[in-house]
PDB file of C-alpha atoms in Angstrom:
ATOM      1  CA  MET A   1      51.056 101.089  54.502  1.00 38.00           C
ATOM      2  CA  ALA A   2      50.459 103.092  57.525  1.00 42.00           C
ATOM      3  CA  PHE A   3      51.926 107.405  57.510  1.00 42.00           C
ATOM      4  CA  LEU A   4      52.330 108.224  60.634  1.00 42.00           C
ATOM      5  CA  SER A   5      50.995 111.875  61.538  1.00 43.00           C
ATOM      6  CA  LYS A   6      52.281 114.675  62.604  1.00 47.00           C
ATOM      7  CA  GLN A   7      53.062 115.503  66.639  1.00 50.00           C
ATOM      8  CA  THR A   8      50.330 116.916  67.158  1.00 53.00           C
ATOM      9  CA  ALA A   9      50.290 119.985  70.396  1.00 58.00           C
ATOM     10  CA  PRO A  10      50.138 118.394  73.657  1.00 69.00           C
ATOM     11  CA  THR A  11      46.414 119.022  74.809  1.00 87.00           C
ATOM     12  CA  LEU A  12      46.494 121.531  78.018  1.00 93.00           C
ATOM     13  CA  PRO A  13      44.439 120.233  80.848  1.00 93.00           C
ATOM     14  CA  PRO A  14      40.631 121.963  81.216  1.00 93.00           C
ATOM     15  CA  PRO A  15      40.305 124.534  83.853  1.00 93.00           C
ATOM     16  CA  GLU A  16      39.358 122.840  86.754  1.00 93.00           C
ATOM     17  CA  LYS A  17      42.043 120.896  86.831  1.00 94.00           C
ATOM     18  CA  ARG A  18      44.701 123.914  86.612  1.00 96.00           C
ATOM     19  CA  PRO A  19      46.448 125.316  89.671  1.00 98.00           C
ATOM     20  CA  ARG A  20      44.754 128.464  90.767  1.00 97.00           C
ATOM     21  CA  HIS A  21      48.442 129.730  91.919  1.00 98.00           C
ATOM     22  CA  ILE A  22      51.993 129.193  90.445  1.00 98.00           C
ATOM     23  CA  GLY A  23      54.711 129.784  91.815  1.00 98.00           C
ATOM     24  CA  PHE A  24      58.017 131.150  89.881  1.00 98.00           C
ATOM     25  CA  ILE A  25      61.689 130.387  91.267  1.00 97.00           C
ATOM     26  CA  LEU A  26      63.546 132.667  88.393  1.00 94.00           C
ATOM     27  CA  ASP A  27      66.386 130.600  88.645  1.00 92.00           C
ATOM     28  CA  GLY A  28      69.647 130.656  85.577  1.00 89.00           C
ATOM     29  CA  ASN A  29      69.580 133.933  83.924  1.00 88.00           C
ATOM     30  CA  GLY A  30      73.948 133.993  85.040  1.00 86.00           C
ATOM     31  CA  ARG A  31      74.694 130.472  84.100  1.00 91.00           C
ATOM     32  CA  TRP A  32      72.483 131.237  80.860  1.00 90.00           C
ATOM     33  CA  ALA A  33      74.902 134.569  80.423  1.00 92.00           C
ATOM     34  CA  LYS A  34      77.502 132.605  81.448  1.00 91.00           C
ATOM     35  CA  LYS A  35      77.218 129.689  78.865  1.00 91.00           C
ATOM     36  CA  ARG A  36      77.309 132.936  76.425  1.00 94.00           C
ATOM     37  CA  GLY A  37      80.649 134.257  77.320  1.00 94.00           C
ATOM     38  CA  LEU A  38      78.089 137.366  78.749  1.00 92.00           C
ATOM     39  CA  PRO A  39      78.056 139.369  81.354  1.00 88.00           C
ATOM     40  CA  ARG A  40      75.601 138.412  84.143  1.00 85.00           C
ATOM     41  CA  LYS A  41      73.429 141.454  83.997  1.00 84.00           C
ATOM     42  CA  LEU A  42      73.189 140.255  80.723  1.00 88.00           C
ATOM     43  CA  GLY A  43      71.159 137.428  81.587  1.00 87.00           C
ATOM     44  CA  HIS A  44      68.574 138.621  84.108  1.00 86.00           C
ATOM     45  CA  ARG A  45      67.714 141.857  81.788  1.00 88.00           C
ATOM     46  CA  GLU A  46      67.039 138.344  79.402  1.00 92.00           C
ATOM     47  CA  GLY A  47      64.993 136.709  81.862  1.00 92.00           C
ATOM     48  CA  ALA A  48      62.999 140.204  83.110  1.00 90.00           C
ATOM     49  CA  LYS A  49      61.613 139.936  79.098  1.00 92.00           C
ATOM     50  CA  THR A  50      60.701 135.885  79.656  1.00 95.00           C
ATOM     51  CA  PHE A  51      58.835 137.096  82.664  1.00 93.00           C
ATOM     52  CA  LYS A  52      56.688 139.583  81.272  1.00 92.00           C
ATOM     53  CA  THR A  53      55.973 136.856  78.308  1.00 95.00           C
ATOM     54  CA  ILE A  54      54.969 134.340  80.882  1.00 97.00           C
ATOM     55  CA  ALA A  55      53.447 136.737  83.007  1.00 94.00           C
ATOM     56  CA  ARG A  56      51.047 137.443  79.961  1.00 94.00           C
ATOM     57  CA  TYR A  57      50.956 134.059  78.783  1.00 96.00           C
ATOM     58  CA  CYS A  58      48.888 133.417  82.899  1.00 97.00           C
ATOM     59  CA  ARG A  59      46.750 135.686  82.218  1.00 95.00           C
ATOM     60  CA  ASN A  60      46.085 134.583  78.906  1.00 95.00           C
ATOM     61  CA  LEU A  61      45.118 130.480  80.715  1.00 96.00           C
ATOM     62  CA  ASN A  62      43.398 132.683  83.520  1.00 95.00           C
ATOM     63  CA  ILE A  63      45.281 131.868  85.900  1.00 97.00           C
ATOM     64  CA  PRO A  64      43.750 134.069  89.509  1.00 97.00           C
ATOM     65  CA  TYR A  65      47.384 134.138  90.793  1.00 98.00           C
ATOM     66  CA  ILE A  66      50.721 134.021  89.485  1.00 98.00           C
ATOM     67  CA  SER A  67      54.119 134.836  91.755  1.00 98.00           C
ATOM     68  CA  PHE A  68      57.792 135.007  91.148  1.00 97.00           C
ATOM     69  CA  TYR A  69      60.607 135.066  93.039  1.00 94.00           C
ATOM     70  CA  ALA A  70      62.864 138.088  91.617  1.00 89.00           C
ATOM     71  CA  PHE A  71      65.808 138.860  94.486  1.00 85.00           C
ATOM     72  CA  SER A  72      65.860 137.088  98.063  1.00 86.00           C
ATOM     73  CA  THR A  73      67.472 138.327 101.443  1.00 85.00           C
ATOM     74  CA  GLU A  74      70.368 136.618 100.695  1.00 85.00           C
ATOM     75  CA  ASN A  75      70.892 138.039  96.785  1.00 85.00           C
ATOM     76  CA  TRP A  76      72.456 141.229  98.442  1.00 87.00           C
ATOM     77  CA  LYS A  77      75.785 139.018  99.099  1.00 85.00           C
ATOM     78  CA  ARG A  78      75.693 138.715  95.018  1.00 84.00           C
ATOM     79  CA  PRO A  79      78.589 141.374  94.330  1.00 85.00           C
ATOM     80  CA  LYS A  80      77.830 144.571  93.889  1.00 87.00           C
ATOM     81  CA  ASP A  81      77.933 145.313  90.433  1.00 84.00           C
ATOM     82  CA  GLU A  82      75.773 141.869  90.075  1.00 83.00           C
ATOM     83  CA  VAL A  83      73.509 144.121  92.934  1.00 86.00           C
ATOM     84  CA  ASP A  84      73.555 146.911  91.530  1.00 85.00           C
ATOM     85  CA  ALA A  85      72.664 146.519  87.806  1.00 83.00           C
ATOM     86  CA  LEU A  86      69.573 143.986  89.695  1.00 82.00           C
ATOM     87  CA  MET A  87      68.783 147.486  90.870  1.00 86.00           C
ATOM     88  CA  LYS A  88      68.406 149.388  87.951  1.00 84.00           C
ATOM     89  CA  LEU A  89      66.383 145.862  86.117  1.00 81.00           C
ATOM     90  CA  PHE A  90      63.832 146.607  89.249  1.00 83.00           C
ATOM     91  CA  ASP A  91      63.992 149.856  88.363  1.00 85.00           C
ATOM     92  CA  GLN A  92      62.698 149.877  84.966  1.00 81.00           C
ATOM     93  CA  TYR A  93      60.606 146.397  85.660  1.00 77.00           C
ATOM     94  CA  ILE A  94      58.041 148.874  87.946  1.00 82.00           C
ATOM     95  CA  ASP A  95      57.828 150.701  85.066  1.00 80.00           C
ATOM     96  CA  ASP A  96      57.324 147.557  82.294  1.00 75.00           C
ATOM     97  CA  VAL A  97      54.680 145.953  84.403  1.00 74.00           C
ATOM     98  CA  ARG A  98      52.597 149.554  84.083  1.00 73.00           C
ATOM     99  CA  GLU A  99      52.466 147.772  80.554  1.00 77.00           C
ATOM    100  CA  PHE A 100      50.006 144.667  83.012  1.00 78.00           C
ATOM    101  CA  PHE A 101      47.227 147.558  83.505  1.00 83.00           C
ATOM    102  CA  ASP A 102      45.617 146.446  80.091  1.00 83.00           C
ATOM    103  CA  LEU A 103      45.193 143.238  81.619  1.00 87.00           C
ATOM    104  CA  GLU A 104      43.601 144.052  84.567  1.00 91.00           C
ATOM    105  CA  THR A 105      45.970 142.523  86.786  1.00 93.00           C
ATOM    106  CA  LYS A 106      46.425 143.806  90.399  1.00 95.00           C
ATOM    107  CA  LEU A 107      50.182 144.052  91.284  1.00 94.00           C
ATOM    108  CA  ILE A 108      52.295 142.838  94.405  1.00 95.00           C
ATOM    109  CA  PHE A 109      55.099 143.463  95.611  1.00 95.00           C
ATOM    110  CA  LEU A 110      56.600 140.497  98.785  1.00 96.00           C
ATOM    111  CA  GLY A 111      59.315 141.499 100.982  1.00 95.00           C
ATOM    112  CA  ASP A 112      61.086 143.661 102.944  1.00 92.00           C
ATOM    113  CA  LYS A 113      60.447 147.669 100.947  1.00 91.00           C
ATOM    114  CA  GLU A 114      62.415 149.367 103.773  1.00 90.00           C
ATOM    115  CA  ARG A 115      66.000 148.222 101.814  1.00 88.00           C
ATOM    116  CA  PHE A 116      65.089 150.330  98.866  1.00 89.00           C
ATOM    117  CA  THR A 117      65.749 153.661  98.193  1.00 90.00           C
ATOM    118  CA  PRO A 118      62.894 156.041  98.740  1.00 92.00           C
ATOM    119  CA  GLU A 119      62.282 156.233  95.092  1.00 91.00           C
ATOM    120  CA  LEU A 120      62.399 152.788  94.336  1.00 91.00           C
ATOM    121  CA  ARG A 121      60.072 152.037  97.438  1.00 92.00           C
ATOM    122  CA  GLU A 122      57.916 154.874  96.295  1.00 93.00           C
ATOM    123  CA  LYS A 123      57.540 153.324  92.995  1.00 91.00           C
ATOM    124  CA  MET A 124      56.817 149.564  94.400  1.00 92.00           C
ATOM    125  CA  LEU A 125      53.937 151.728  96.962  1.00 95.00           C
ATOM    126  CA  ALA A 126      52.398 153.270  94.097  1.00 93.00           C
ATOM    127  CA  VAL A 127      52.093 150.233  91.665  1.00 92.00           C
ATOM    128  CA  GLU A 128      50.180 148.604  94.400  1.00 94.00           C
ATOM    129  CA  ARG A 129      47.523 151.435  94.333  1.00 95.00           C
ATOM    130  CA  ASP A 130      47.278 151.504  90.746  1.00 93.00           C
ATOM    131  CA  THR A 131      46.825 148.571  90.216  1.00 94.00           C
ATOM    132  CA  ALA A 132      43.971 147.306  93.739  1.00 95.00           C
ATOM    133  CA  HIS A 133      41.332 147.579  92.111  1.00 95.00           C
ATOM    134  CA  PHE A 134      41.998 144.723  89.250  1.00 95.00           C
ATOM    135  CA  ASP A 135      40.444 141.393  89.519  1.00 93.00           C
ATOM    136  CA  LYS A 136      41.032 139.211  86.775  1.00 94.00           C
ATOM    137  CA  MET A 137      44.978 138.117  88.139  1.00 96.00           C
ATOM    138  CA  THR A 138      46.465 138.737  90.727  1.00 97.00           C
ATOM    139  CA  MET A 139      50.625 139.422  90.137  1.00 95.00           C
ATOM    140  CA  MET A 140      53.107 139.143  93.057  1.00 96.00           C
ATOM    141  CA  ILE A 141      57.228 139.707  92.815  1.00 94.00           C
ATOM    142  CA  ALA A 142      59.038 138.980  95.327  1.00 94.00           C
ATOM    143  CA  ILE A 143      61.841 141.275  95.976  1.00 92.00           C
ATOM    144  CA  ASN A 144      63.969 141.686  99.377  1.00 93.00           C
ATOM    145  CA  TYR A 145      61.406 138.557 100.411  1.00 95.00           C
ATOM    146  CA  GLY A 146      62.598 135.137 102.305  1.00 95.00           C
ATOM    147  CA  GLY A 147      60.658 132.496 103.428  1.00 97.00           C
ATOM    148  CA  ARG A 148      62.217 132.675 106.977  1.00 97.00           C
ATOM    149  CA  ASP A 149      61.232 136.352 107.398  1.00 95.00           C
ATOM    150  CA  GLU A 150      58.255 136.548 106.061  1.00 97.00           C
ATOM    151  CA  ILE A 151      57.624 134.341 109.012  1.00 98.00           C
ATOM    152  CA  VAL A 152      59.118 135.550 111.364  1.00 97.00           C
ATOM    153  CA  HIS A 153      57.675 139.585 110.360  1.00 96.00           C
ATOM    154  CA  ALA A 154      54.516 138.012 110.621  1.00 97.00           C
ATOM    155  CA  ALA A 155      55.683 136.450 114.346  1.00 97.00           C
ATOM    156  CA  LYS A 156      55.977 139.719 115.870  1.00 97.00           C
ATOM    157  CA  GLN A 157      53.314 141.378 114.500  1.00 97.00           C
ATOM    158  CA  VAL A 158      50.656 138.804 116.060  1.00 97.00           C
ATOM    159  CA  ALA A 159      53.419 138.977 118.913  1.00 97.00           C
ATOM    160  CA  GLN A 160      52.579 142.220 119.802  1.00 97.00           C
ATOM    161  CA  LEU A 161      48.998 142.161 119.611  1.00 97.00           C
ATOM    162  CA  ALA A 162      48.920 139.308 121.576  1.00 96.00           C
ATOM    163  CA  LYS A 163      51.140 142.087 124.601  1.00 96.00           C
ATOM    164  CA  ASP A 164      48.385 145.004 123.554  1.00 96.00           C
ATOM    165  CA  GLY A 165      45.585 142.462 124.884  1.00 95.00           C
ATOM    166  CA  GLN A 166      44.361 142.495 121.257  1.00 96.00           C
ATOM    167  CA  LEU A 167      44.593 138.936 120.605  1.00 94.00           C
ATOM    168  CA  ASP A 168      44.900 134.989 122.778  1.00 95.00           C
ATOM    169  CA  PRO A 169      47.707 133.505 121.762  1.00 93.00           C
ATOM    170  CA  ASP A 170      45.683 130.063 122.766  1.00 94.00           C
ATOM    171  CA  THR A 171      43.298 130.586 120.084  1.00 95.00           C
ATOM    172  CA  LEU A 172      45.616 131.909 117.255  1.00 96.00           C
ATOM    173  CA  THR A 173      44.962 129.324 114.293  1.00 97.00           C
ATOM    174  CA  GLU A 174      46.601 128.661 111.096  1.00 96.00           C
ATOM    175  CA  GLU A 175      44.309 130.917 108.611  1.00 96.00           C
ATOM    176  CA  GLN A 176      44.604 133.910 111.345  1.00 96.00           C
ATOM    177  CA  PHE A 177      48.425 133.349 111.603  1.00 97.00           C
ATOM    178  CA  ALA A 178      48.203 133.680 107.264  1.00 97.00           C
ATOM    179  CA  GLN A 179      46.921 136.945 106.913  1.00 97.00           C
ATOM    180  CA  TYR A 180      49.446 138.891 108.536  1.00 97.00           C
ATOM    181  CA  LEU A 181      51.838 137.111 106.262  1.00 98.00           C
ATOM    182  CA  TYR A 182      52.858 139.296 103.234  1.00 97.00           C
ATOM    183  CA  THR A 183      50.875 137.215 100.770  1.00 97.00           C
ATOM    184  CA  ALA A 184      47.581 137.983 103.136  1.00 96.00           C
ATOM    185  CA  GLY A 185      44.103 137.169 101.245  1.00 95.00           C
ATOM    186  CA  VAL A 186      45.763 134.805  98.469  1.00 97.00           C
ATOM    187  CA  PRO A 187      45.134 131.140  98.522  1.00 97.00           C
ATOM    188  CA  ASP A 188      48.321 128.925  98.870  1.00 97.00           C
ATOM    189  CA  VAL A 189      50.460 127.815  95.778  1.00 98.00           C
ATOM    190  CA  ASP A 190      49.560 124.731  94.515  1.00 98.00           C
ATOM    191  CA  LEU A 191      51.916 124.490  91.554  1.00 98.00           C
ATOM    192  CA  LEU A 192      56.274 125.545  92.269  1.00 98.00           C
ATOM    193  CA  ILE A 193      57.800 125.885  89.513  1.00 98.00           C
ATOM    194  CA  ARG A 194      61.852 126.043  89.232  1.00 97.00           C
ATOM    195  CA  PRO A 195      64.311 126.298  86.475  1.00 96.00           C
ATOM    196  CA  SER A 196      67.784 125.565  85.502  1.00 93.00           C
ATOM    197  CA  GLY A 197      67.777 122.192  87.184  1.00 92.00           C
ATOM    198  CA  GLU A 198      67.962 122.826  91.273  1.00 93.00           C
ATOM    199  CA  LEU A 199      66.295 120.922  93.229  1.00 94.00           C
ATOM    200  CA  ARG A 200      65.363 123.229  96.086  1.00 93.00           C
ATOM    201  CA  LEU A 201      62.772 126.284  97.504  1.00 94.00           C
ATOM    202  CA  SER A 202      65.462 128.444  98.217  1.00 94.00           C
ATOM    203  CA  ASN A 203      63.530 130.140 101.013  1.00 95.00           C
ATOM    204  CA  TYR A 204      61.091 130.948  99.162  1.00 96.00           C
ATOM    205  CA  MET A 205      57.289 130.877 100.488  1.00 97.00           C
ATOM    206  CA  ILE A 206      58.352 127.938 102.733  1.00 96.00           C
ATOM    207  CA  TRP A 207      54.419 128.738 104.486  1.00 98.00           C
ATOM    208  CA  GLN A 208      52.701 129.027 101.384  1.00 98.00           C
ATOM    209  CA  CYS A 209      54.194 125.400 100.102  1.00 97.00           C
ATOM    210  CA  ALA A 210      53.458 123.605 102.519  1.00 96.00           C
ATOM    211  CA  TYR A 211      51.591 121.426 100.096  1.00 95.00           C
ATOM    212  CA  ALA A 212      52.519 122.925  96.962  1.00 97.00           C
ATOM    213  CA  GLU A 213      53.524 120.225  93.406  1.00 97.00           C
ATOM    214  CA  PHE A 214      57.295 120.615  92.414  1.00 97.00           C
ATOM    215  CA  TYR A 215      57.869 120.675  89.339  1.00 98.00           C
ATOM    216  CA  PHE A 216      61.698 120.950  88.600  1.00 97.00           C
ATOM    217  CA  THR A 217      63.166 121.706  84.737  1.00 97.00           C
ATOM    218  CA  ASN A 218      67.016 121.656  83.784  1.00 97.00           C
ATOM    219  CA  VAL A 219      65.927 125.088  81.875  1.00 97.00           C
ATOM    220  CA  LEU A 220      67.574 127.727  82.058  1.00 97.00           C
ATOM    221  CA  TRP A 221      64.750 131.038  83.514  1.00 96.00           C
ATOM    222  CA  PRO A 222      65.871 133.072  79.821  1.00 96.00           C
ATOM    223  CA  ASP A 223      64.735 130.220  77.732  1.00 97.00           C
ATOM    224  CA  PHE A 224      61.545 128.765  80.104  1.00 97.00           C
ATOM    225  CA  SER A 225      59.101 129.359  76.681  1.00 97.00           C
ATOM    226  CA  PRO A 226      54.960 129.088  77.333  1.00 97.00           C
ATOM    227  CA  LYS A 227      55.312 124.991  75.802  1.00 97.00           C
ATOM    228  CA  GLU A 228      57.564 125.018  78.692  1.00 97.00           C
ATOM    229  CA  LEU A 229      54.702 125.467  81.014  1.00 98.00           C
ATOM    230  CA  ASP A 230      52.619 123.612  79.756  1.00 97.00           C
ATOM    231  CA  LYS A 231      54.211 121.005  79.868  1.00 97.00           C
ATOM    232  CA  ALA A 232      55.116 122.095  83.707  1.00 98.00           C
ATOM    233  CA  LEU A 233      50.418 122.174  83.644  1.00 98.00           C
ATOM    234  CA  ILE A 234      50.324 118.615  82.225  1.00 97.00           C
ATOM    235  CA  ASP A 235      52.233 116.979  84.602  1.00 97.00           C
ATOM    236  CA  PHE A 236      50.056 118.395  87.616  1.00 97.00           C
ATOM    237  CA  ALA A 237      46.562 117.703  86.213  1.00 95.00           C
ATOM    238  CA  GLY A 238      48.243 114.386  86.636  1.00 93.00           C
ATOM    239  CA  ARG A 239      49.182 114.105  90.033  1.00 87.00           C
ATOM    240  CA  GLY A 240      47.178 113.258  93.067  1.00 76.00           C
ATOM    241  CA  ARG A 241      46.842 115.823  96.148  1.00 61.00           C
ATOM    242  CA  ARG A 242      45.939 114.403  99.083  1.00 65.00           C
ATOM    243  CA  PHE A 243      46.619 117.128 101.233  1.00 56.00           C
ATOM    244  CA  GLY A 244      47.387 113.955 103.667  1.00 58.00           C
ATOM    245  CA  GLY A 245      44.236 112.463 103.585  1.00 54.00           C
ATOM    246  CA  VAL A 246      44.318 108.742 101.893  1.00 46.00           C
TER     247      VAL A 246
END
């Protein structure tokens, strides 16, 4: 008589088959709260807890670069009370990310900081200064970020340099242009993960995701666990990345 063995946990792919840069679109916080009859802001609070858990797990896996889409340039259109709650949460986020100092993680905030209060902006800049020397992992948080806005921002810098005679537009390469993006010096996204069942980029890193592998799941962000990330990593390792080749 044969006995069924206990189901074992899936084996993670070896480091060389893991992505260097994982991007996360933090989606589903509001729906998570609505399903439970809770205010949307409580969903965002739970999502913040998931953010910490996943960031630490990525550090344990030695993923060199991770990025999180927390607040887009379009999110200002949401109801004022929700935006106000998010701003308060971001303020707490910035205090909390100092927890990652023990992980020797560099923190970078992507997006236009000018929209924020001087106090919040200075907090972001202070964290970036205080973690600039860390090299174990780079964690990017996109706040007031939009992919198109980022490209326009870079194009304006390039245009000014050309106008000033410091750059020849005819010799401009993709690699040079990328140095004017918010992610200058960071490799492109290898794996883009979006929970909540939505199947779109929503204006996130549209330049950097040119050859990213997309992983979509119906799990809402507050419920996204390390086990869910394991599934995405296993799926990623099984894909053939040809970058336009054969």
